[in-house]
C-alpha cells in the first residue's frame, strides 16, 4: 500500500493541476458567446463542487489514523476519478 504522506502529496498536486484546468475553462467561458457562456459556467460550477468534495475527502484522509486511511483512500480515489473525468469532458467540449 502506498505511503499515506506520499499519496496525500500526490493528490494535492493533481488537484492543483485540475484547478488550473478549471481556471482555464473559466477564461474560455468569459470569452464565449451568451449561450455557450451559460453552459460552460454551469459546467464550471459543477466542476468546482466536485473539486471541493474531493478536497474534503483529502482532508478526511489527512486527519485519519493510519488504520483508517485505506478505506478513506478508496473514497478519495472515486471522487478523484469522477472529478478528473468531468474536467476532461468539459475541456474536450470547449477546445
Short mmCIF file of C-alpha atoms in Angstrom, two decimals:
data_model
loop_
_atom_site.label_atom_id
_atom_site.label_comp_id
_atom_site.label_asym_id
_atom_site.label_seq_id
_atom_site.Cartn_x
_atom_site.Cartn_y
_atom_site.Cartn_z
CA UNK A 1 0.00 0.00 0.00
CA UNK A 2 1.24 3.46 -0.90
CA UNK A 3 2.68 5.64 1.83
CA UNK A 4 -0.01 7.94 3.26
CA UNK A 5 2.06 11.14 3.07
CA UNK A 6 3.22 10.45 -0.48
CA UNK A 7 -0.35 9.73 -1.54
CA UNK A 8 -1.58 12.97 0.04
CA UNK A 9 1.14 14.99 -1.67
CA UNK A 10 0.36 13.34 -5.00
CA UNK A 11 -3.36 14.07 -4.68
CA UNK A 12 -2.71 17.68 -3.69
CA UNK A 13 -0.56 18.14 -6.79
CA UNK A 14 -3.21 16.53 -9.01
CA UNK A 15 -5.95 18.71 -7.52
CA UNK A 16 -3.80 21.77 -8.14
CA UNK A 17 -3.34 20.77 -11.79
CA UNK A 18 -7.08 20.31 -12.22
CA UNK A 19 -7.64 23.67 -10.55
CA UNK A 20 -5.53 25.25 -13.29
CA UNK A 21 -7.62 23.49 -15.97
CA UNK A 22 -10.82 24.71 -14.33
CA UNK A 23 -9.41 28.26 -14.26
CA UNK A 24 -8.57 27.95 -17.98
CA UNK A 25 -12.15 26.89 -18.68
CA UNK A 26 -13.34 29.94 -16.73
CA UNK A 27 -11.26 32.18 -19.03
CA UNK A 28 -12.81 30.48 -22.08
CA UNK A 29 -16.27 31.00 -20.60
CA UNK A 30 -15.63 34.73 -20.29
CA UNK A 31 -14.79 34.89 -24.00
CA UNK A 32 -17.66 32.66 -25.16
CA UNK A 33 -20.98 33.72 -26.61
CA UNK A 34 -24.01 34.07 -24.37
CA UNK A 35 -25.40 30.54 -24.73
CA UNK A 36 -22.02 28.85 -24.61
CA UNK A 37 -21.02 31.02 -21.66
CA UNK A 38 -24.07 29.99 -19.64
CA UNK A 39 -23.49 26.31 -20.41
CA UNK A 40 -19.79 26.49 -19.63
CA UNK A 41 -20.39 28.42 -16.41
CA UNK A 42 -22.78 25.70 -15.25
CA UNK A 43 -20.21 23.03 -16.01
CA UNK A 44 -17.53 25.04 -14.20
CA UNK A 45 -19.77 25.35 -11.15
CA UNK A 46 -20.31 21.58 -11.20
CA UNK A 47 -16.56 21.02 -11.50
CA UNK A 48 -15.88 23.32 -8.57
CA UNK A 49 -18.43 21.43 -6.48
CA UNK A 50 -16.76 18.13 -7.34
CA UNK A 51 -13.33 19.62 -6.66
CA UNK A 52 -14.49 20.82 -3.25
CA UNK A 53 -15.88 17.36 -2.46
CA UNK A 54 -12.57 15.79 -3.50
CA UNK A 55 -10.64 18.27 -1.36
CA UNK A 56 -12.92 17.40 1.57
CA UNK A 57 -12.13 13.70 1.09
CA UNK A 58 -8.43 14.58 1.06
CA UNK A 59 -8.83 16.50 4.31
CA UNK A 60 -10.59 13.48 5.85
CA UNK A 61 -7.70 11.31 4.71
CA UNK A 62 -5.16 13.69 6.22
CA UNK A 63 -6.88 13.68 9.58
CA UNK A 64 -7.43 9.92 9.65
CA UNK A 65 -5.37 7.48 11.60
CA UNK A 66 -3.12 5.07 9.80
CA UNK A 67 -5.57 2.22 10.31
CA UNK A 68 -8.47 4.04 8.58
CA UNK A 69 -6.65 5.62 5.67
CA UNK A 70 -7.04 2.61 3.38
CA UNK A 71 -10.82 2.89 3.32
CA UNK A 72 -10.68 6.68 3.01
CA UNK A 73 -8.20 6.33 0.17
CA UNK A 74 -10.82 4.39 -1.81
CA UNK A 75 -13.38 7.17 -1.35
CA UNK A 76 -10.84 9.78 -2.37
CA UNK A 77 -9.87 7.79 -5.45
CA UNK A 78 -13.52 7.51 -6.50
CA UNK A 79 -14.05 11.27 -6.02
CA UNK A 80 -10.83 11.96 -7.95
CA UNK A 81 -11.86 9.71 -10.84
CA UNK A 82 -15.23 11.46 -11.10
CA UNK A 83 -13.67 14.93 -10.98
CA UNK A 84 -10.91 14.09 -13.44
CA UNK A 85 -13.36 12.62 -15.91
CA UNK A 86 -15.67 15.63 -15.63
CA UNK A 87 -12.79 18.08 -16.22
CA UNK A 88 -11.63 16.12 -19.27
CA UNK A 89 -15.17 16.05 -20.66
CA UNK A 90 -15.62 19.78 -20.19
CA UNK A 91 -12.20 20.55 -21.64
CA UNK A 92 -12.84 18.44 -24.73
CA UNK A 93 -16.19 20.17 -25.38
CA UNK A 94 -14.72 23.65 -25.31
CA UNK A 95 -11.45 23.40 -27.20
#
